[in-house]
Structures are given as structure tokens and as C-alpha cells.
mmCIF file of C-alpha atoms in Angstrom:
data_model
loop_
_atom_site.group_PDB
_atom_site.id
_atom_site.type_symbol
_atom_site.label_atom_id
_atom_site.label_comp_id
_atom_site.label_asym_id
_atom_site.label_seq_id
_atom_site.Cartn_x
_atom_site.Cartn_y
_atom_site.Cartn_z
ATOM 1 C CA MET D 242 0.000 0.000 0.000
ATOM 2 C CA ASN D 243 1.271 3.439 -0.940
ATOM 3 C CA PHE D 244 -1.592 5.915 -1.214
ATOM 4 C CA LYS D 245 -0.912 9.498 -2.252
ATOM 5 C CA SER D 246 -4.486 10.737 -2.604
ATOM 6 C CA LEU D 247 -7.947 10.256 -1.097
ATOM 7 C CA PRO D 248 -9.251 8.065 -3.975
ATOM 8 C CA GLN D 249 -6.274 5.705 -3.510
ATOM 9 C CA LEU D 250 -6.981 5.496 0.226
ATOM 10 C CA LEU D 251 -10.675 4.744 -0.336
ATOM 11 C CA ASP D 252 -9.855 2.143 -2.994
ATOM 12 C CA TYR D 253 -7.586 0.302 -0.571
ATOM 13 C CA PHE D 254 -9.998 0.488 2.380
ATOM 14 C CA ARG D 255 -13.096 -0.758 0.548
ATOM 15 C CA GLU D 256 -13.877 -3.457 3.115
ATOM 16 C CA GLU D 257 -14.319 -2.900 6.859
ATOM 17 C CA SER D 258 -12.314 -6.070 7.536
ATOM 18 C CA THR D 259 -9.330 -4.542 5.715
ATOM 19 C CA CYS D 260 -9.602 -1.396 7.837
ATOM 20 C CA ILE D 261 -9.793 -3.366 11.092
ATOM 21 C CA GLU D 262 -6.794 -5.529 10.183
ATOM 22 C CA TYR D 263 -4.800 -2.444 9.209
ATOM 23 C CA TYR D 264 -5.630 -0.576 12.417
ATOM 24 C CA GLU D 265 -4.923 -3.623 14.583
ATOM 25 C CA ASN D 266 -1.470 -3.778 13.038
ATOM 26 C CA ILE D 267 -0.935 -0.036 13.661
ATOM 27 C CA ARG D 268 -2.114 -0.225 17.274
ATOM 28 C CA TRP D 269 -0.921 -3.646 18.390
ATOM 29 C CA GLY D 270 1.649 -4.690 15.826
ATOM 30 C CA GLY D 271 -0.238 -7.909 15.171
ATOM 31 C CA LYS D 272 -0.418 -8.934 18.860
ATOM 32 C CA PRO D 273 -3.723 -7.857 20.491
ATOM 33 C CA VAL D 274 -3.591 -6.388 23.996
ATOM 34 C CA CYS D 275 -6.591 -6.064 26.324
ATOM 35 C CA PRO D 276 -7.310 -2.328 26.787
ATOM 36 C CA HIS D 277 -8.913 -3.029 30.187
ATOM 37 C CA CYS D 278 -6.085 -4.868 31.960
ATOM 38 C CA ASP D 279 -3.174 -4.874 29.430
ATOM 39 C CA SER D 280 -3.197 -8.651 29.191
ATOM 40 C CA GLU D 281 -1.375 -9.922 26.105
ATOM 41 C CA ASN D 282 -3.313 -13.180 25.817
ATOM 42 C CA PRO D 283 -6.838 -12.409 24.568
ATOM 43 C CA TYR D 284 -8.568 -14.820 22.231
ATOM 44 C CA LYS D 285 -10.527 -13.997 19.086
ATOM 45 C CA THR D 286 -14.337 -14.089 19.017
ATOM 46 C CA THR D 287 -16.881 -13.581 16.239
ATOM 47 C CA ARG D 288 -17.125 -9.842 17.049
ATOM 48 C CA GLY D 289 -13.639 -9.054 18.263
ATOM 49 C CA TYR D 290 -11.650 -10.327 21.241
ATOM 50 C CA LYS D 291 -12.141 -11.525 24.806
ATOM 51 C CA CYS D 292 -9.576 -11.236 27.585
ATOM 52 C CA SER D 293 -8.305 -14.577 28.932
ATOM 53 C CA ASN D 294 -7.402 -13.030 32.293
ATOM 54 C CA ASN D 295 -9.885 -14.488 34.834
ATOM 55 C CA GLU D 296 -9.959 -11.227 36.793
ATOM 56 C CA CYS D 297 -10.909 -9.270 33.663
ATOM 57 C CA TYR D 298 -12.551 -11.581 31.118
ATOM 58 C CA LYS D 299 -14.006 -8.610 29.208
ATOM 59 C CA LYS D 300 -14.882 -8.408 25.552
ATOM 60 C CA PHE D 301 -13.326 -5.715 23.392
ATOM 61 C CA THR D 302 -12.524 -4.629 19.850
ATOM 62 C CA VAL D 303 -9.658 -2.592 18.467
ATOM 63 C CA LYS D 304 -11.824 0.544 18.893
ATOM 64 C CA VAL D 305 -11.975 0.331 22.706
ATOM 65 C CA GLY D 306 -9.742 2.883 24.415
ATOM 66 C CA THR D 307 -9.285 4.996 21.275
ATOM 67 C CA ILE D 308 -10.917 7.970 19.556
ATOM 68 C CA PHE D 309 -13.087 5.422 17.683
ATOM 69 C CA GLU D 310 -14.676 4.005 20.856
ATOM 70 C CA ASN D 311 -18.504 3.657 20.724
ATOM 71 C CA SER D 312 -18.536 5.044 17.174
ATOM 72 C CA LYS D 313 -20.964 3.517 14.699
ATOM 73 C CA ILE D 314 -19.219 5.161 11.771
ATOM 74 C CA SER D 315 -17.245 2.779 9.585
ATOM 75 C CA PHE D 316 -13.458 2.840 9.678
ATOM 76 C CA ARG D 317 -13.524 3.761 5.983
ATOM 77 C CA ILE D 318 -15.269 7.068 6.785
ATOM 78 C CA TRP D 319 -13.014 7.621 9.799
ATOM 79 C CA PHE D 320 -9.858 7.092 7.735
ATOM 80 C CA ALA D 321 -11.114 9.466 5.027
ATOM 81 C CA SER D 322 -11.884 12.080 7.714
ATOM 82 C CA ILE D 323 -8.413 11.776 9.243
ATOM 83 C CA TYR D 324 -6.820 12.047 5.804
ATOM 84 C CA LEU D 325 -8.775 15.198 4.915
ATOM 85 C CA ALA D 326 -8.359 16.889 8.309
ATOM 86 C CA THR D 327 -4.599 16.331 8.440
ATOM 87 C CA ASN D 328 -3.799 17.110 4.803
ATOM 88 C CA HIS D 329 -5.757 20.334 4.276
ATOM 89 C CA LYS D 330 -3.225 23.004 5.171
ATOM 90 C CA LYS D 331 -5.814 25.322 6.705
ATOM 91 C CA GLY D 332 -8.159 22.617 7.987
ATOM 92 C CA ILE D 333 -11.632 21.523 6.921
ATOM 93 C CA SER D 334 -14.956 22.599 8.417
ATOM 94 C CA SER D 335 -17.561 20.171 9.737
ATOM 95 C CA VAL D 336 -20.014 21.433 7.103
ATOM 96 C CA GLN D 337 -17.578 20.660 4.283
ATOM 97 C CA LEU D 338 -16.589 17.275 5.753
ATOM 98 C CA ALA D 339 -20.235 16.306 6.107
ATOM 99 C CA SER D 340 -20.873 17.216 2.468
ATOM 100 C CA ASP D 341 -17.772 15.357 1.235
ATOM 101 C CA LEU D 342 -18.423 12.102 3.123
ATOM 102 C CA GLY D 343 -22.221 11.938 3.275
ATOM 103 C CA ILE D 344 -22.615 12.250 7.049
ATOM 104 C CA THR D 345 -24.477 14.818 9.165
ATOM 105 C CA GLN D 346 -22.811 18.072 10.221
ATOM 106 C CA LYS D 347 -23.221 17.121 13.889
ATOM 107 C CA THR D 348 -21.428 13.825 13.284
ATOM 108 C CA ALA D 349 -18.688 15.543 11.284
ATOM 109 C CA TRP D 350 -18.182 18.083 14.104
ATOM 110 C CA PHE D 351 -17.777 15.266 16.643
ATOM 111 C CA VAL D 352 -15.431 13.339 14.331
ATOM 112 C CA LEU D 353 -13.195 16.389 13.830
ATOM 113 C CA HIS D 354 -12.958 17.017 17.572
ATOM 114 C CA ARG D 355 -11.985 13.395 18.179
ATOM 115 C CA ILE D 356 -9.300 13.790 15.536
ATOM 116 C CA ARG D 357 -8.058 16.909 17.365
ATOM 117 C CA GLU D 358 -7.961 14.833 20.545
ATOM 118 C CA MET D 359 -5.668 12.456 18.659
ATOM 119 C CA LEU D 360 -3.457 15.379 17.601
ATOM 120 C CA LYS D 361 -2.940 16.665 21.148
ATOM 121 C CA ASP D 362 0.678 16.814 22.291
ATOM 122 C CA LYS D 363 1.204 14.029 24.816
ATOM 123 C CA ALA D 364 4.436 15.520 26.220
ATOM 124 C CA PRO D 365 6.087 18.993 26.244
ATOM 125 C CA LYS D 366 8.151 19.605 23.101
ATOM 126 C CA MET D 367 11.626 21.076 23.703
ATOM 127 C CA LEU D 368 12.978 23.455 21.051
ATOM 128 C CA GLY D 369 16.354 25.110 20.531
ATOM 129 C CA SER D 370 18.733 22.162 20.621
ATOM 130 C CA ALA D 371 20.192 22.980 17.211
ATOM 131 C CA ASN D 372 18.587 25.988 15.523
ATOM 132 C CA MET D 373 17.404 29.491 16.281
ATOM 133 C CA VAL D 374 14.035 29.781 18.056
ATOM 134 C CA GLU D 375 11.604 32.587 17.249
ATOM 135 C CA ILE D 376 8.983 33.625 19.795
ATOM 136 C CA ASP D 377 6.013 35.858 19.094
ATOM 137 C CA GLU D 378 2.441 36.418 20.175
ATOM 138 C CA ALA D 379 -0.722 36.651 18.085
ATOM 139 C CA TYR D 380 -4.208 37.901 18.905
ATOM 140 C CA VAL D 381 -7.230 36.061 17.523
ATOM 141 C CA GLY D 382 -10.676 37.627 17.415
ATOM 142 C CA GLY D 383 -12.958 40.034 15.593
ATOM 143 C CA LYS D 384 -11.826 43.476 14.502
ATOM 144 C CA GLU D 385 -12.914 46.304 16.772
ATOM 145 C CA GLY D 386 -14.485 48.236 13.907
ATOM 146 C CA ASN D 387 -16.727 45.305 12.988
ATOM 147 C CA LYS D 388 -18.307 44.990 16.429
ATOM 148 C CA HIS D 389 -21.710 46.370 17.379
ATOM 149 C CA TYR D 390 -21.562 49.704 19.130
ATOM 150 C CA GLY D 391 -22.396 48.276 22.539
ATOM 151 C CA LYS D 392 -19.652 45.668 22.279
ATOM 152 C CA ARG D 393 -16.821 48.036 21.426
ATOM 153 C CA ARG D 394 -14.310 49.325 23.930
ATOM 154 C CA SER D 395 -15.196 52.613 25.551
ATOM 155 C CA LEU D 396 -12.770 55.418 24.783
ATOM 156 C CA ASP D 397 -13.018 56.556 28.408
ATOM 157 C CA ASN D 398 -12.447 53.099 29.875
ATOM 158 C CA PRO D 399 -10.846 50.496 27.533
ATOM 159 C CA ASP D 400 -11.782 47.690 29.955
ATOM 160 C CA LEU D 401 -15.516 48.340 29.569
ATOM 161 C CA ARG D 402 -17.956 48.301 26.679
ATOM 162 C CA ASN D 403 -19.939 51.418 25.939
ATOM 163 C CA ASP D 404 -23.002 49.852 27.570
ATOM 164 C CA GLY D 405 -21.104 49.283 30.843
ATOM 165 C CA THR D 406 -20.808 45.480 30.592
ATOM 166 C CA PRO D 407 -17.364 43.766 30.675
ATOM 167 C CA TYR D 408 -15.412 43.867 27.440
ATOM 168 C CA LYS D 409 -14.020 40.602 26.102
ATOM 169 C CA PRO D 410 -10.605 41.078 24.462
ATOM 170 C CA LYS D 411 -9.052 39.012 21.710
ATOM 171 C CA THR D 412 -7.556 35.628 22.565
ATOM 172 C CA MET D 413 -3.782 35.725 22.938
ATOM 173 C CA VAL D 414 -1.592 32.921 21.605
ATOM 174 C CA VAL D 415 2.155 32.673 22.128
ATOM 175 C CA GLY D 416 4.127 30.668 19.573
ATOM 176 C CA PHE D 417 7.615 29.145 19.663
ATOM 177 C CA ILE D 418 9.087 27.968 16.378
ATOM 178 C CA GLU D 419 12.483 26.456 15.631
ATOM 179 C CA ARG D 420 13.765 27.444 12.208
ATOM 180 C CA GLY D 421 13.431 24.401 9.999
ATOM 181 C CA GLY D 422 11.781 22.541 12.861
ATOM 182 C CA ASP D 423 8.610 22.377 14.952
ATOM 183 C CA VAL D 424 6.172 24.910 16.335
ATOM 184 C CA VAL D 425 4.529 24.981 19.783
ATOM 185 C CA LEU D 426 1.372 27.030 20.403
ATOM 186 C CA LYS D 427 -0.069 27.991 23.788
ATOM 187 C CA LYS D 428 -3.098 30.036 24.767
ATOM 188 C CA VAL D 429 -2.160 32.727 27.291
ATOM 189 C CA PRO D 430 -4.571 34.702 29.533
ATOM 190 C CA ARG D 431 -2.766 38.030 29.190
ATOM 191 C CA ALA D 432 0.328 39.614 27.666
ATOM 192 C CA VAL D 433 2.520 39.776 30.756
ATOM 193 C CA ASN D 434 5.961 38.388 31.487
ATOM 194 C CA TYR D 435 4.931 36.116 34.365
ATOM 195 C CA GLU D 436 2.399 34.303 32.117
ATOM 196 C CA VAL D 437 4.742 33.833 29.141
ATOM 197 C CA GLN D 438 8.134 33.203 30.763
ATOM 198 C CA PRO D 439 7.197 29.841 32.406
ATOM 199 C CA LEU D 440 6.023 28.535 29.020
ATOM 200 C CA ILE D 441 9.304 29.598 27.406
ATOM 201 C CA ASP D 442 11.268 27.747 30.114
ATOM 202 C CA ILE D 443 9.225 24.578 29.464
ATOM 203 C CA HIS D 444 9.472 24.585 25.672
ATOM 204 C CA VAL D 445 12.806 26.286 24.854
ATOM 205 C CA LYS D 446 16.119 24.826 25.985
ATOM 206 C CA HIS D 447 18.141 27.116 28.262
ATOM 207 C CA GLY D 448 21.091 28.612 26.422
ATOM 208 C CA ALA D 449 19.329 28.557 23.055
ATOM 209 C CA LYS D 450 19.451 31.489 20.628
ATOM 210 C CA VAL D 451 16.115 33.291 20.683
ATOM 211 C CA ASN D 452 14.681 36.035 18.462
ATOM 212 C CA THR D 453 11.670 38.160 19.439
ATOM 213 C CA ASP D 454 10.267 41.604 18.806
ATOM 214 C CA GLU D 455 10.675 44.426 21.317
ATOM 215 C CA SER D 456 7.654 43.492 23.488
ATOM 216 C CA HIS D 457 8.086 43.933 27.250
ATOM 217 C CA ILE D 458 6.910 40.366 27.927
ATOM 218 C CA TYR D 459 10.317 39.056 26.787
ATOM 219 C CA LYS D 460 12.351 41.271 29.107
ATOM 220 C CA SER D 461 13.695 38.340 31.181
ATOM 221 C CA LEU D 462 14.983 36.232 28.288
ATOM 222 C CA LYS D 463 18.606 37.396 28.548
ATOM 223 C CA ILE D 464 18.922 35.607 31.897
ATOM 224 C CA ASN D 465 18.793 32.089 30.409
ATOM 225 C CA TYR D 466 18.984 32.649 26.636
ATOM 226 C CA THR D 467 20.985 34.405 23.937
ATOM 227 C CA HIS D 468 18.327 36.972 23.098
ATOM 228 C CA ASP D 469 18.218 39.278 20.064
ATOM 229 C CA THR D 470 15.353 41.546 19.083
ATOM 230 C CA VAL D 471 13.964 43.390 16.083
ATOM 231 C CA VAL D 472 12.079 46.636 16.662
ATOM 232 C CA HIS D 473 8.889 46.347 14.636
ATOM 233 C CA SER D 474 7.600 49.709 15.869
ATOM 234 C CA ALA D 475 10.572 51.333 14.088
ATOM 235 C CA LYS D 476 9.858 49.291 10.924
ATOM 236 C CA GLU D 477 12.857 47.075 11.656
ATOM 237 C CA TYR D 478 12.130 43.528 10.514
ATOM 238 C CA VAL D 479 15.458 41.880 9.615
ATOM 239 C CA VAL D 480 18.884 42.637 11.075
ATOM 240 C CA GLY D 481 21.408 40.119 9.780
ATOM 241 C CA ASN D 482 20.068 36.759 10.929
ATOM 242 C CA THR D 483 17.769 38.315 13.523
ATOM 243 C CA HIS D 484 14.066 38.280 12.622
ATOM 244 C CA THR D 485 10.711 36.716 13.498
ATOM 245 C CA ASN D 486 9.564 36.136 9.926
ATOM 246 C CA THR D 487 9.194 32.351 10.359
ATOM 247 C CA ILE D 488 6.648 32.599 13.159
ATOM 248 C CA GLU D 489 4.944 35.530 11.409
ATOM 249 C CA ASN D 490 4.470 33.331 8.331
ATOM 250 C CA PHE D 491 2.918 30.659 10.528
ATOM 251 C CA TRP D 492 0.501 33.174 12.059
ATOM 252 C CA SER D 493 -0.782 33.995 8.568
ATOM 253 C CA VAL D 494 -1.680 30.330 7.970
ATOM 254 C CA LEU D 495 -3.302 29.994 11.397
ATOM 255 C CA LYS D 496 -5.415 33.131 11.067
ATOM 256 C CA ARG D 497 -6.483 32.446 7.488
ATOM 257 C CA GLY D 498 -7.590 28.989 8.618
ATOM 258 C CA LEU D 499 -9.458 30.122 11.720
ATOM 259 C CA TYR D 500 -11.161 33.067 9.981
ATOM 260 C CA GLY D 501 -11.622 31.597 6.511
ATOM 261 C CA VAL D 502 -12.457 27.954 7.296
ATOM 262 C CA TYR D 503 -13.892 27.858 10.821
ATOM 263 C CA HIS D 504 -15.024 31.527 11.076
ATOM 264 C CA HIS D 505 -15.552 31.264 14.831
ATOM 265 C CA VAL D 506 -13.815 29.159 17.498
ATOM 266 C CA SER D 507 -15.155 29.003 21.059
ATOM 267 C CA ASP D 508 -12.863 29.588 24.032
ATOM 268 C CA LYS D 509 -13.610 26.088 25.315
ATOM 269 C CA HIS D 510 -12.218 24.333 22.236
ATOM 270 C CA PHE D 511 -9.652 26.929 21.170
ATOM 271 C CA GLU D 512 -6.632 24.921 22.342
ATOM 272 C CA ARG D 513 -7.810 21.883 20.353
ATOM 273 C CA TYR D 514 -7.589 23.963 17.178
ATOM 274 C CA LEU D 515 -4.093 25.127 18.155
ATOM 275 C CA ASP D 516 -3.020 21.477 18.525
ATOM 276 C CA GLU D 517 -4.486 20.747 15.087
ATOM 277 C CA TYR D 518 -2.545 23.509 13.329
ATOM 278 C CA ALA D 519 0.690 22.818 15.228
ATOM 279 C CA ASN D 520 0.708 19.089 14.488
ATOM 280 C CA ARG D 521 -0.189 19.576 10.837
ATOM 281 C CA PHE D 522 2.738 22.003 10.501
ATOM 282 C CA ASN D 523 5.138 19.742 12.413
ATOM 283 C CA THR D 524 4.471 16.833 10.039
ATOM 284 C CA ARG D 525 4.778 18.897 6.853
ATOM 285 C CA LYS D 526 7.881 16.973 5.716
ATOM 286 C CA LEU D 527 6.153 13.580 5.876
ATOM 287 C CA THR D 528 4.318 11.922 3.019
ATOM 288 C CA ASN D 529 0.528 11.626 3.167
ATOM 289 C CA GLN D 530 0.752 7.992 4.222
ATOM 290 C CA GLN D 531 3.486 8.586 6.820
ATOM 291 C CA ARG D 532 1.444 11.370 8.400
ATOM 292 C CA PHE D 533 -1.699 9.220 8.359
ATOM 293 C CA GLU D 534 0.021 6.285 10.056
ATOM 294 C CA LEU D 535 1.776 8.535 12.589
ATOM 295 C CA PHE D 536 -1.500 10.066 13.760
ATOM 296 C CA LEU D 537 -3.271 6.697 13.844
ATOM 297 C CA GLY D 538 -0.532 5.517 16.201
ATOM 298 C CA GLN D 539 -1.515 8.357 18.570
ATOM 299 C CA SER D 540 -5.222 7.509 18.625
ATOM 300 C CA GLU D 541 -5.389 5.867 22.075
ATOM 301 C CA SER D 542 -7.398 8.664 23.664
ATOM 302 C CA VAL D 543 -11.112 8.520 24.466
ATOM 303 C CA LEU D 544 -13.386 11.557 24.049
ATOM 304 C CA SER D 545 -17.120 11.182 24.681
ATOM 305 C CA TYR D 546 -19.738 13.540 23.238
ATOM 306 C CA LYS D 547 -20.959 14.341 26.755
ATOM 307 C CA LEU D 548 -17.492 15.424 27.826
ATOM 308 C CA LEU D 549 -17.019 17.447 24.629
ATOM 309 C CA ILE D 550 -20.181 19.530 25.101
ATOM 310 C CA ASP D 551 -20.035 19.699 28.898
ATOM 311 C CA LYS D 552 -19.736 23.267 30.196
#
């Protein structure tokens, strides 16, 4: 198998039995393991497997303990959804996915969020071991001029709307990107040093070379990093090898995707979308099939609809 397009993938995964065998090999490497007790000696039944451990003795299929758990959608549709969601550079909306695959928009929305659950980073990613790291912040939200009068900031008090109710600012995202390498995205409550600096310490190796703009939130970087800045307010964008153009280019992809494809992203699910864009970017050098198999190998994460919509 060596698929390079969606039709090739669908041609290969015509039968559900082929899909199940393929996923079992991805997940278990040909040796089934009980997801309830981790026993390595289950036996096959007509509908899946049953654990041979007397203390467990539970039935299961390859879907149990994964993003596919309790899903009635065929693996063929799931695989097509994963392929589309991870190969579209700016993402794909639930409305478009539903139209493409013949499922309801509600189902497509749930499928896409389960895929984002699969794309979540399981461990902190450390940058700066070899190349320069660029750090910058972006603000996601509607333009002030497009808001209704009562929802705009008051000129007298920027923290309040004109009608006296609390004003909701744009969502701030801080991004770390290693030139030629990976990107890490984190939602931040406010643009202050004590919110951003701990994230930098987690995701950027001490001693690394770091480029930022002149923002005050990076004032402590010189303590643990080799820190150079460009002064954007003075129209200074590149000084020798010092710039933040790589992360700026990434912001353009992120914003065009969020505004042009999804239009609106709720605060509750915002970080799931960040994981989606970061992981799609970080696997840009892989082939379609390599990316598909990599993400399938990270699918052992359960997300119920109740938990997804719970407030």
C-alpha cells in the first residue's frame, strides 16, 4: 500500500475487515492487547476479542480505548476524515466534511474534535537544541471596527464596553518555532511576562538562541537565553540573521484557517484547534501515508460527546 491521494486510500480500504486488520497492526503490531487490563493473551471471538485473564474476562474490539470508541461510523469514513483533516493546510470545516463524506454536520463536528484529541501533544516539546528559536504572540478575534456599538471598547475606559458590561478582548496565543523545525502554540490569559516566561522555560532549551520583537513580555529572556530583538515599531524587521519572519508566516496560515475555514472558534475548544494547526505544521515533511500512520498511532485517547459539550 502506498496511497498518495484520497481516492487511492478509499480504494484500498473498501472493506471494513481490511480497515480493522490495518488498524490492529498499527495499534498492536499484530499482537492484540486487552485495553482493560493490558493482558497480552486475549482470544478472538466472532465480534472481536475476549480477555483470557480471569480477573478481567471482558470483551473488546480494536476501537476500545481509542478515539473510535462507541462510534458507529465505519473505519472507511473515519480514515477518510483523518486524511482530509490532516492534509488540508488550513483545515476543513464540519459542514464541508459532512458534504464530502455523506454524514451529518453534527457527526462531522464530533469526528473532527476526536481527531483533534488524537493530535494533542502528549508531552512537552523542547525546542532550541540545534537551531534558532523565534517567539512571538498573536491575537485572535474580531476586529474592533466590525463589532456592534455596545460591544466596542469605551474610549473613556478600555476595559468596559460602551453599555457598561465587561469587554471581552481578543484571545492571545504565544508561539515558539524552531527554524526548519517544529512549532509549539499555547493560549495565554494576558500579555505579561509572568504568564509567558514559564512557558518559554518549558518549551525552549536554556542557552538557546532566541529572536523576538521588542515586546516587554520578553524582558527576562537574557537571563537564560541568547536573546536578540527586532524593533517592529521602528519598521525594523530583519537585522542580519535576527528576525521573526518564520513565526509571522505561521501566524498567517493559522489566522487564514481560523477566519476563513472555521469563522468562529469558542474559548472552550480553542486549544484543540491550536493542537491541530501545530501538528499539521510539524508533520509537513512527511508523506501523506506517513502522516496518516503517525497520527493513527496516537489515537489511544477517548473523548465522549458528553465530555465534549459539557460546560
